[in-house]
Amino acid sequence: MKGKHIVLGITGGIAAYKAATLARLFVKAGAEVQVVMTPAAKEFITPVTMSALTGKPVVSEFFTANTGEWHSHVDLGLWADAMVIAPATASSIAKMAYGVADNMLITTYLSAKAPVFIAPAMDLDMMAHPSTVANIELLKSYGNHIIEPAEGELASHLVGKGRMEEPERIFDVLYRFFNDTDELAGKKVLITAGPTHEAIDPVRFIGNYSTGKMGFALADAAVARGAEVTVVSGPVTVKPCHPAVKVIKVESACEMLAECEKRFDEASVAIFSAAVADYAPAHAESSKIKRETSDLHTLELVKNPDIAATLSGCKHPGQLTVGFALETDNETVNARHKLEKKNLDLIVLNSLRDKGAGFGCDTNKVSVYSSRGLIADLPLKSKQDCARDIISIITAYDPFTH
Ligand code: C5P
């Protein structure tokens, strides 16, 4: 969704307040959002809110009143990679169906070359009225995508169909539209991400520089293919773009293993991208170790469980496990050795010798191996693109040919 141009049309309904959340989700995912509001929409949510969230002045009139500046609906229609009208009232739906171009939003809609997504929102009787039903059918026949309203309590307190679909769902429809296909539909994907922190005392830990960016990019890429994704993540600040990614936060390797064990059985794919600390202090002190009173010079360490090896060791037929290897030397041999030792199907190798690869950066350069050898050697690319490629390799993986 990064860099995509989205025209978000808002019409005058109570659900207009949800457009703020929708705009935020698009912006967070890296899209550029231009809001177009009907005059009635401004009674429900202010242009100030929408322009603050999108970083762009809201367009509502054909002219700016004091300067006479003309807002070109044609330019906007051409700029858009997608147009989303949420909420779409019965009146705006009727105007769109019949081309009644009496406001900026409808003219933009009529000029749009990009696909249009319409999320109706109205009371149940208006929704069920034959004219609304027919208008929606007309809009569908013109190739528009209707994001059907949900059933539930409406602003009138009546219960029925007419409630605008939740922003997260609308975002998901667009996300999938811009992204890939549905190869992972109905499949569960488990991903470990980030570092682990192994407590020394309440204020100190053993950790590493992993930021979790790769793991979360993989989660977004898997959701885009229709998967149900859970990330078990160590302490990180990154968040997934997609609201459907479930994130379980843990601190230590033992906690990460425990959370993964609960979910591994039903996962079709498990991707171990976490940088798990190899060792943990044998005892975490319950109060802060004081320099003045402690003569601690040596930390007694114990080996952490190997999450990838433990879980891959008990995988059932059809389950696919993928590990990562971050190497500094003898890369290929080490990576392939890890693949065998941990019983993985695939291993993603990134070499710290490659500039722009590894911890913290926004790019990565990886190659992917199966037990038969090299499957792909990818050039340097953004972690998002890299994640998409890795997910493509996973979905296309056939153990008998690769
Ligand atoms: O052995 P090494 O740490 O290099 O292996 C890296 C791979 O194993 C990664 O996929 C990492 O997530 C996984 N791993 C793990 N638990 C550990 C150590 C590594 O899951 N304790």
GROMACS .gro file of C-alpha atoms and ligand atoms in nm:
model
  423
    1MET     CA    1   0.000   0.000   0.000
    2LYS     CA    2   0.309   0.221   0.033
    3GLY     CA    3   0.296   0.519  -0.204
    4LYS     CA    4  -0.053   0.438  -0.331
    5HIS     CA    5  -0.283   0.733  -0.395
    6ILE     CA    6  -0.621   0.693  -0.233
    7VAL     CA    7  -0.909   0.934  -0.271
    8LEU     CA    8  -1.127   0.893   0.036
    9GLY     CA    9  -1.477   1.024  -0.029
   10ILE     CA   10  -1.687   1.098   0.278
   11THR     CA   11  -2.061   1.163   0.257
   12GLY     CA   12  -2.301   1.290   0.523
   13GLY     CA   13  -2.383   1.002   0.753
   14ILE     CA   14  -2.325   0.924   1.120
   15ALA     CA   15  -2.060   0.668   1.021
   16ALA     CA   16  -1.845   0.957   0.887
   17TYR     CA   17  -1.657   0.949   1.217
   18LYS     CA   18  -1.520   0.607   1.119
   19ALA     CA   19  -1.357   0.766   0.814
   20ALA     CA   20  -1.098   0.916   1.051
   21THR     CA   21  -0.981   0.570   1.157
   22LEU     CA   22  -0.984   0.454   0.797
   23ALA     CA   23  -0.770   0.749   0.683
   24ARG     CA   24  -0.527   0.678   0.965
   25LEU     CA   25  -0.492   0.313   0.869
   26PHE     CA   26  -0.418   0.409   0.508
   27VAL     CA   27  -0.163   0.672   0.612
   28LYS     CA   28   0.005   0.435   0.858
   29ALA     CA   29   0.041   0.181   0.579
   30GLY     CA   30   0.227   0.441   0.370
   31ALA     CA   31  -0.052   0.550   0.135
   32GLU     CA   32  -0.119   0.911   0.034
   33VAL     CA   33  -0.477   1.001   0.114
   34GLN     CA   34  -0.676   1.285  -0.038
   35VAL     CA   35  -1.009   1.339   0.133
   36VAL     CA   36  -1.306   1.469  -0.063
   37MET     CA   37  -1.614   1.553   0.144
   38THR     CA   38  -1.967   1.637   0.045
   39PRO     CA   39  -2.105   1.952   0.209
   40ALA     CA   40  -2.327   1.733   0.431
   41ALA     CA   41  -2.028   1.525   0.548
   42LYS     CA   42  -1.885   1.835   0.715
   43GLU     CA   43  -2.182   1.833   0.952
   44PHE     CA   44  -2.062   1.497   1.085
   45ILE     CA   45  -1.682   1.523   1.089
   46THR     CA   46  -1.468   1.830   1.044
   47PRO     CA   47  -1.231   1.885   0.751
   48VAL     CA   48  -0.971   1.990   1.013
   49THR     CA   49  -0.969   1.638   1.160
   50MET     CA   50  -0.934   1.480   0.818
   51SER     CA   51  -0.664   1.716   0.691
   52ALA     CA   52  -0.466   1.672   1.014
   53LEU     CA   53  -0.477   1.295   0.975
   54THR     CA   54  -0.387   1.290   0.606
   55GLY     CA   55  -0.151   1.590   0.591
   56LYS     CA   56  -0.350   1.727   0.294
   57PRO     CA   57  -0.618   1.997   0.280
   58VAL     CA   58  -0.962   1.846   0.235
   59VAL     CA   59  -1.132   1.915  -0.097
   60SER     CA   60  -1.501   1.987  -0.078
   61GLU     CA   61  -1.595   2.275  -0.308
   62PHE     CA   62  -1.519   2.333  -0.676
   63PHE     CA   63  -1.348   2.663  -0.587
   64THR     CA   64  -1.166   2.803  -0.285
   65ALA     CA   65  -1.405   3.085  -0.192
   66ASN     CA   66  -1.156   3.368  -0.128
   67THR     CA   67  -0.899   3.295  -0.401
   68GLY     CA   68  -1.117   3.146  -0.670
   69GLU     CA   69  -0.870   2.857  -0.702
   70TRP     CA   70  -1.029   2.580  -0.909
   71HIS     CA   71  -1.009   2.226  -0.771
   72SER     CA   72  -0.990   1.989  -1.061
   73HIS     CA   73  -1.195   1.677  -1.007
   74VAL     CA   74  -1.043   1.542  -1.329
   75ASP     CA   75  -0.687   1.567  -1.189
   76LEU     CA   76  -0.796   1.397  -0.868
   77GLY     CA   77  -0.970   1.123  -1.060
   78LEU     CA   78  -0.650   1.059  -1.256
   79TRP     CA   79  -0.423   1.086  -0.949
   80ALA     CA   80  -0.609   0.812  -0.764
   81ASP     CA   81  -0.496   0.449  -0.761
   82ALA     CA   82  -0.823   0.376  -0.584
   83MET     CA   83  -1.123   0.571  -0.467
   84VAL     CA   84  -1.306   0.470  -0.151
   85ILE     CA   85  -1.639   0.623  -0.056
   86ALA     CA   86  -1.700   0.553   0.310
   87PRO     CA   87  -1.959   0.613   0.431
   88ALA     CA   88  -2.177   0.623   0.121
   89THR     CA   89  -2.528   0.746   0.202
   90ALA     CA   90  -2.843   0.645   0.010
   91SER     CA   91  -2.847   0.988  -0.150
   92SER     CA   92  -2.485   0.977  -0.270
   93ILE     CA   93  -2.533   0.622  -0.393
   94ALA     CA   94  -2.832   0.740  -0.599
   95LYS     CA   95  -2.633   1.034  -0.736
   96MET     CA   96  -2.343   0.808  -0.831
   97ALA     CA   97  -2.577   0.560  -0.996
   98TYR     CA   98  -2.738   0.833  -1.211
   99GLY     CA   99  -2.444   1.072  -1.255
  100VAL     CA  100  -2.596   1.364  -1.065
  101ALA     CA  101  -2.274   1.564  -1.050
  102ASP     CA  102  -2.376   1.838  -0.809
  103ASN     CA  103  -2.082   1.820  -0.571
  104MET     CA  104  -1.706   1.769  -0.580
  105LEU     CA  105  -1.727   1.408  -0.461
  106ILE     CA  106  -1.965   1.291  -0.732
  107THR     CA  107  -1.770   1.473  -1.006
  108THR     CA  108  -1.449   1.313  -0.881
  109TYR     CA  109  -1.622   0.974  -0.882
  110LEU     CA  110  -1.740   1.029  -1.242
  111SER     CA  111  -1.387   1.124  -1.351
  112ALA     CA  112  -1.211   0.843  -1.163
  113LYS     CA  113  -1.019   0.603  -1.382
  114ALA     CA  114  -0.917   0.391  -1.081
  115PRO     CA  115  -1.129   0.121  -0.917
  116VAL     CA  116  -1.395   0.254  -0.683
  117PHE     CA  117  -1.492   0.095  -0.350
  118ILE     CA  118  -1.822   0.197  -0.195
  119ALA     CA  119  -1.912   0.129   0.170
  120PRO     CA  120  -2.283   0.202   0.216
  121ALA     CA  121  -2.411   0.320   0.554
  122MET     CA  122  -2.773   0.393   0.629
  123ASP     CA  123  -3.073   0.284   0.827
  124LEU     CA  124  -3.202  -0.067   0.764
  125ASP     CA  125  -3.523   0.042   0.589
  126MET     CA  126  -3.336   0.276   0.355
  127MET     CA  127  -3.090  -0.002   0.283
  128ALA     CA  128  -3.370  -0.248   0.206
  129HIS     CA  129  -3.570  -0.002  -0.007
  130PRO     CA  130  -3.601  -0.124  -0.368
  131SER     CA  131  -3.454   0.202  -0.499
  132THR     CA  132  -3.136   0.165  -0.288
  133VAL     CA  133  -3.110  -0.203  -0.378
  134ALA     CA  134  -3.147  -0.116  -0.748
  135ASN     CA  135  -2.898   0.171  -0.728
  136ILE     CA  136  -2.639  -0.052  -0.564
  137GLU     CA  137  -2.696  -0.313  -0.834
  138LEU     CA  138  -2.644  -0.042  -1.098
  139LEU     CA  139  -2.319   0.066  -0.932
  140LYS     CA  140  -2.201  -0.295  -0.926
  141SER     CA  141  -2.288  -0.335  -1.294
  142TYR     CA  142  -2.057  -0.040  -1.369
  143GLY     CA  143  -1.770  -0.232  -1.212
  144ASN     CA  144  -1.767  -0.064  -0.871
  145HIS     CA  145  -1.681  -0.272  -0.567
  146ILE     CA  146  -1.944  -0.264  -0.295
  147ILE     CA  147  -1.821  -0.327   0.058
  148GLU     CA  148  -2.143  -0.465   0.197
  149PRO     CA  149  -2.267  -0.311   0.520
  150ALA     CA  150  -2.276  -0.527   0.828
  151GLU     CA  151  -2.573  -0.621   1.043
  152GLY     CA  152  -2.580  -0.463   1.385
  153GLU     CA  153  -2.711  -0.179   1.593
  154LEU     CA  154  -2.765   0.134   1.384
  155ALA     CA  155  -2.760   0.500   1.482
  156SER     CA  156  -3.139   0.481   1.511
  157HIS     CA  157  -3.090   0.201   1.769
  158LEU     CA  158  -3.272  -0.033   1.532
  159VAL     CA  159  -3.086  -0.351   1.458
  160GLY     CA  160  -3.035  -0.468   1.101
  161LYS     CA  161  -2.827  -0.434   0.787
  162GLY     CA  162  -2.693  -0.089   0.713
  163ARG     CA  163  -2.403  -0.040   0.951
  164MET     CA  164  -2.095   0.071   0.761
  165GLU     CA  165  -1.832  -0.201   0.759
  166GLU     CA  166  -1.559  -0.140   1.019
  167PRO     CA  167  -1.259   0.068   0.900
  168GLU     CA  168  -1.025  -0.226   0.959
  169ARG     CA  169  -1.232  -0.440   0.722
  170ILE     CA  170  -1.246  -0.169   0.456
  171PHE     CA  171  -0.869  -0.123   0.491
  172ASP     CA  172  -0.831  -0.498   0.450
  173VAL     CA  173  -1.031  -0.498   0.125
  174LEU     CA  174  -0.804  -0.227  -0.018
  175TYR     CA  175  -0.490  -0.388   0.120
  176ARG     CA  176  -0.570  -0.714  -0.050
  177PHE     CA  177  -0.668  -0.535  -0.368
  178PHE     CA  178  -0.327  -0.364  -0.388
  179ASN     CA  179  -0.137  -0.665  -0.274
  180ASP     CA  180  -0.147  -1.013  -0.396
  181THR     CA  181  -0.374  -1.302  -0.413
  182ASP     CA  182  -0.534  -1.548  -0.179
  183GLU     CA  183  -0.299  -1.847  -0.182
  184LEU     CA  184  -0.285  -1.855   0.197
  185ALA     CA  185  -0.660  -1.811   0.254
  186GLY     CA  186  -0.776  -2.015   0.551
  187LYS     CA  187  -0.417  -2.093   0.655
  188LYS     CA  188  -0.260  -1.995   0.984
  189VAL     CA  189   0.090  -1.853   0.981
  190LEU     CA  190   0.299  -1.824   1.296
  191ILE     CA  191   0.595  -1.584   1.296
  192THR     CA  192   0.856  -1.512   1.561
  193ALA     CA  193   1.006  -1.163   1.547
  194GLY     CA  194   1.237  -0.921   1.722
  195PRO     CA  195   1.497  -0.985   1.990
  196THR     CA  196   1.445  -1.155   2.323
  197HIS     CA  197   1.540  -0.991   2.650
  198GLU     CA  198   1.682  -1.220   2.915
  199ALA     CA  199   1.652  -1.056   3.254
  200ILE     CA  200   1.959  -1.013   3.473
  201ASP     CA  201   1.767  -0.812   3.730
  202PRO     CA  202   1.459  -0.584   3.709
  203VAL     CA  203   1.651  -0.318   3.513
  204ARG     CA  204   1.905  -0.510   3.306
  205PHE     CA  205   1.890  -0.773   3.039
  206ILE     CA  206   2.086  -0.959   2.775
  207GLY     CA  207   1.953  -0.867   2.432
  208ASN     CA  208   2.050  -0.780   2.078
  209TYR     CA  209   1.993  -0.518   1.810
  210SER     CA  210   1.705  -0.688   1.627
  211THR     CA  211   1.417  -0.446   1.556
  212GLY     CA  212   1.155  -0.694   1.433
  213LYS     CA  213   1.113  -0.510   1.100
  214MET     CA  214   1.163  -0.822   0.890
  215GLY     CA  215   0.923  -1.033   1.097
  216PHE     CA  216   0.648  -0.771   1.086
  217ALA     CA  217   0.698  -0.719   0.711
  218LEU     CA  218   0.655  -1.095   0.668
  219ALA     CA  219   0.336  -1.079   0.875
  220ASP     CA  220   0.192  -0.803   0.653
  221ALA     CA  221   0.292  -0.993   0.339
  222ALA     CA  222   0.128  -1.313   0.465
  223VAL     CA  223  -0.195  -1.133   0.559
  224ALA     CA  224  -0.201  -0.987   0.209
  225ARG     CA  225  -0.219  -1.344   0.077
  226GLY     CA  226  -0.518  -1.419   0.296
  227ALA     CA  227  -0.342  -1.587   0.590
  228GLU     CA  228  -0.445  -1.558   0.953
  229VAL     CA  229  -0.121  -1.438   1.105
  230THR     CA  230   0.009  -1.439   1.462
  231VAL     CA  231   0.341  -1.278   1.544
  232VAL     CA  232   0.506  -1.376   1.870
  233SER     CA  233   0.740  -1.086   1.919
  234GLY     CA  234   1.007  -0.986   2.163
  235PRO     CA  235   1.031  -0.622   2.277
  236VAL     CA  236   1.011  -0.401   1.966
  237THR     CA  237   0.858  -0.068   1.870
  238VAL     CA  238   0.750  -0.166   1.517
  239LYS     CA  239   0.390  -0.253   1.453
  240PRO     CA  240   0.226  -0.434   1.165
  241CYS     CA  241   0.056  -0.218   0.900
  242HIS     CA  242  -0.238  -0.450   0.883
  243PRO     CA  243  -0.480  -0.447   1.176
  244ALA     CA  244  -0.560  -0.816   1.129
  245VAL     CA  245  -0.209  -0.926   1.230
  246LYS     CA  246  -0.233  -1.064   1.583
  247VAL     CA  247   0.068  -0.972   1.797
  248ILE     CA  248   0.164  -1.155   2.116
  249LYS     CA  249   0.434  -0.970   2.307
  250VAL     CA  250   0.690  -1.162   2.509
  251GLU     CA  251   1.022  -1.082   2.673
  252SER     CA  252   1.234  -1.394   2.696
  253ALA     CA  253   1.311  -1.697   2.479
  254CYS     CA  254   1.125  -1.926   2.720
  255GLU     CA  255   0.813  -1.709   2.699
  256MET     CA  256   0.845  -1.699   2.320
  257LEU     CA  257   0.865  -2.077   2.305
  258ALA     CA  258   0.566  -2.115   2.539
  259GLU     CA  259   0.349  -1.883   2.325
  260CYS     CA  260   0.461  -2.052   2.003
  261GLU     CA  261   0.392  -2.399   2.142
  262LYS     CA  262   0.028  -2.298   2.203
  263ARG     CA  263  -0.012  -2.206   1.834
  264PHE     CA  264   0.229  -2.422   1.638
  265ASP     CA  265   0.004  -2.724   1.597
  266GLU     CA  266  -0.259  -2.542   1.397
  267ALA     CA  267  -0.016  -2.333   1.193
  268SER     CA  268   0.037  -2.436   0.831
  269VAL     CA  269   0.354  -2.230   0.813
  270ALA     CA  270   0.590  -2.117   1.091
  271ILE     CA  271   0.857  -1.858   1.016
  272PHE     CA  272   1.127  -1.812   1.276
  273SER     CA  273   1.267  -1.467   1.215
  274ALA     CA  274   1.331  -1.373   1.579
  275ALA     CA  275   1.686  -1.312   1.696
  276VAL     CA  276   1.656  -1.528   2.004
  277ALA     CA  277   1.925  -1.479   2.268
  278ASP     CA  278   2.134  -1.793   2.285
  279TYR     CA  279   2.187  -1.770   2.660
  280ALA     CA  280   1.999  -1.637   2.960
  281PRO     CA  281   2.121  -1.563   3.313
  282ALA     CA  282   2.079  -1.872   3.528
  283HIS     CA  283   1.896  -1.662   3.789
  284ALA     CA  284   1.724  -1.328   3.737
  285GLU     CA  285   1.771  -1.128   4.057
  286SER     CA  286   1.443  -0.999   4.199
  287SER     CA  287   1.593  -0.663   4.301
  288LYS     CA  288   1.847  -0.442   4.128
  289ILE     CA  289   2.205  -0.560   4.163
  290LYS     CA  290   2.393  -0.275   4.332
  291ARG     CA  291   2.745  -0.196   4.225
  292GLU     CA  292   2.833  -0.085   4.575
  293THR     CA  293   2.722  -0.399   4.754
  294SER     CA  294   2.775  -0.668   4.492
  295ASP     CA  295   3.104  -0.801   4.375
  296LEU     CA  296   2.941  -0.963   4.072
  297HIS     CA  297   3.198  -1.011   3.799
  298THR     CA  298   3.066  -1.321   3.636
  299LEU     CA  299   2.718  -1.396   3.513
  300GLU     CA  300   2.622  -1.761   3.519
  301LEU     CA  301   2.440  -1.838   3.196
  302VAL     CA  302   2.220  -2.121   3.080
  303LYS     CA  303   2.143  -2.212   2.721
  304ASN     CA  304   1.806  -2.099   2.590
  305PRO     CA  305   1.575  -2.342   2.414
  306ASP     CA  306   1.604  -2.338   2.036
  307ILE     CA  307   1.249  -2.248   1.936
  308ALA     CA  308   1.292  -2.325   1.566
  309ALA     CA  309   1.456  -2.663   1.633
  310THR     CA  310   1.211  -2.762   1.909
  311LEU     CA  311   0.901  -2.690   1.702
  312SER     CA  312   1.035  -2.809   1.366
  313GLY     CA  313   1.139  -3.127   1.542
  314CYS     CA  314   0.775  -3.215   1.601
  315LYS     CA  315   0.609  -3.081   1.288
  316HIS     CA  316   0.342  -3.288   1.126
  317PRO     CA  317   0.313  -3.366   0.755
  318GLY     CA  318   0.215  -3.065   0.549
  319GLN     CA  319   0.353  -2.816   0.800
  320LEU     CA  320   0.627  -2.593   0.663
  321THR     CA  321   0.894  -2.432   0.878
  322VAL     CA  322   1.125  -2.152   0.772
  323GLY     CA  323   1.427  -2.022   0.960
  324PHE     CA  324   1.663  -1.731   0.922
  325ALA     CA  325   2.040  -1.738   0.935
  326LEU     CA  326   2.234  -1.421   0.995
  327GLU     CA  327   2.592  -1.501   0.914
  328THR     CA  328   2.921  -1.317   0.896
  329ASP     CA  329   3.137  -1.584   0.732
  330ASN     CA  330   3.110  -1.919   0.560
  331GLU     CA  331   2.751  -1.813   0.504
  332THR     CA  332   2.609  -2.078   0.272
  333VAL     CA  333   2.762  -2.374   0.454
  334ASN     CA  334   2.647  -2.243   0.793
  335ALA     CA  335   2.295  -2.170   0.669
  336ARG     CA  336   2.252  -2.511   0.508
  337HIS     CA  337   2.389  -2.678   0.819
  338LYS     CA  338   2.126  -2.492   1.028
  339LEU     CA  339   1.852  -2.600   0.791
  340GLU     CA  340   1.940  -2.967   0.846
  341LYS     CA  341   2.011  -2.939   1.218
  342LYS     CA  342   1.685  -2.759   1.295
  343ASN     CA  343   1.476  -2.974   1.058
  344LEU     CA  344   1.362  -2.666   0.862
  345ASP     CA  345   1.216  -2.677   0.511
  346LEU     CA  346   1.362  -2.344   0.406
  347ILE     CA  347   1.625  -2.111   0.539
  348VAL     CA  348   1.664  -1.744   0.457
  349LEU     CA  349   2.024  -1.635   0.466
  350ASN     CA  350   2.130  -1.277   0.518
  351SER     CA  351   2.495  -1.200   0.535
  352LEU     CA  352   2.617  -0.920   0.756
  353ARG     CA  353   2.886  -0.867   0.492
  354ASP     CA  354   2.620  -0.734   0.254
  355LYS     CA  355   2.564  -0.360   0.290
  356GLY     CA  356   2.202  -0.280   0.373
  357ALA     CA  357   2.125  -0.627   0.505
  358GLY     CA  358   2.045  -0.745   0.856
  359PHE     CA  359   1.939  -0.577   1.180
  360GLY     CA  360   1.775  -0.238   1.193
  361CYS     CA  361   1.796  -0.132   0.827
  362ASP     CA  362   1.490  -0.090   0.609
  363THR     CA  363   1.641  -0.305   0.336
  364ASN     CA  364   1.760  -0.661   0.317
  365LYS     CA  365   1.949  -0.886   0.079
  366VAL     CA  366   1.871  -1.251   0.119
  367SER     CA  367   1.904  -1.588  -0.044
  368VAL     CA  368   1.674  -1.880   0.026
  369TYR     CA  369   1.781  -2.244   0.050
  370SER     CA  370   1.599  -2.572   0.081
  371SER     CA  371   1.772  -2.900   0.162
  372ARG     CA  372   1.832  -2.943  -0.214
  373GLY     CA  373   2.017  -2.614  -0.247
  374LEU     CA  374   1.968  -2.253  -0.353
  375ILE     CA  375   1.611  -2.158  -0.445
  376ALA     CA  376   1.649  -1.783  -0.489
  377ASP     CA  377   1.918  -1.520  -0.458
  378LEU     CA  378   1.738  -1.189  -0.423
  379PRO     CA  379   1.894  -0.847  -0.482
  380LEU     CA  380   1.892  -0.572  -0.218
  381LYS     CA  381   1.537  -0.448  -0.169
  382SER     CA  382   1.309  -0.301   0.096
  383LYS     CA  383   1.217  -0.537   0.377
  384GLN     CA  384   0.855  -0.516   0.255
  385ASP     CA  385   0.948  -0.630  -0.096
  386CYS     CA  386   1.181  -0.889   0.046
  387ALA     CA  387   0.900  -1.020   0.268
  388ARG     CA  388   0.663  -1.042  -0.030
  389ASP     CA  389   0.924  -1.244  -0.222
  390ILE     CA  390   0.986  -1.477   0.073
  391ILE     CA  391   0.611  -1.538   0.109
  392SER     CA  392   0.589  -1.608  -0.267
  393ILE     CA  393   0.870  -1.862  -0.235
  394ILE     CA  394   0.693  -2.023   0.063
  395THR     CA  395   0.358  -2.047  -0.117
  396ALA     CA  396   0.521  -2.191  -0.430
  397TYR     CA  397   0.744  -2.432  -0.238
  398ASP     CA  398   0.713  -2.794  -0.338
  399PRO     CA  399   0.941  -3.023  -0.132
  400PHE     CA  400   0.963  -3.275  -0.416
  401THR     CA  401   1.099  -3.038  -0.675
  402HIS     CA  402   1.286  -2.769  -0.482
  403C5P     O1  403   2.138  -2.094   1.536
  403C5P     P1  404   2.095  -1.960   1.496
  403C5P     O2  405   2.057  -1.869   1.608
  403C5P     O3  406   2.186  -1.889   1.398
  403C5P     O4  407   1.964  -1.990   1.410
  403C5P     C1  408   1.884  -1.891   1.357
  403C5P     C2  409   1.744  -1.943   1.337
  403C5P     O5  410   1.699  -2.018   1.447
  403C5P     C3  411   1.646  -1.830   1.325
  403C5P     O6  412   1.541  -1.876   1.243
  403C5P     C4  413   1.602  -1.808   1.468
  403C5P     O7  414   1.477  -1.746   1.475
  403C5P     C5  415   1.599  -1.950   1.520
  403C5P     N1  416   1.630  -1.963   1.663
  403C5P     C6  417   1.531  -1.998   1.751
  403C5P     N2  418   1.563  -2.014   1.885
  403C5P     C7  419   1.688  -1.998   1.929
  403C5P     C8  420   1.789  -1.961   1.840
  403C5P     C9  421   1.756  -1.943   1.707
  403C5P     O8  422   1.416  -2.012   1.712
  403C5P     N3  423   1.714  -2.014   2.057
   0.00000   0.00000   0.00000
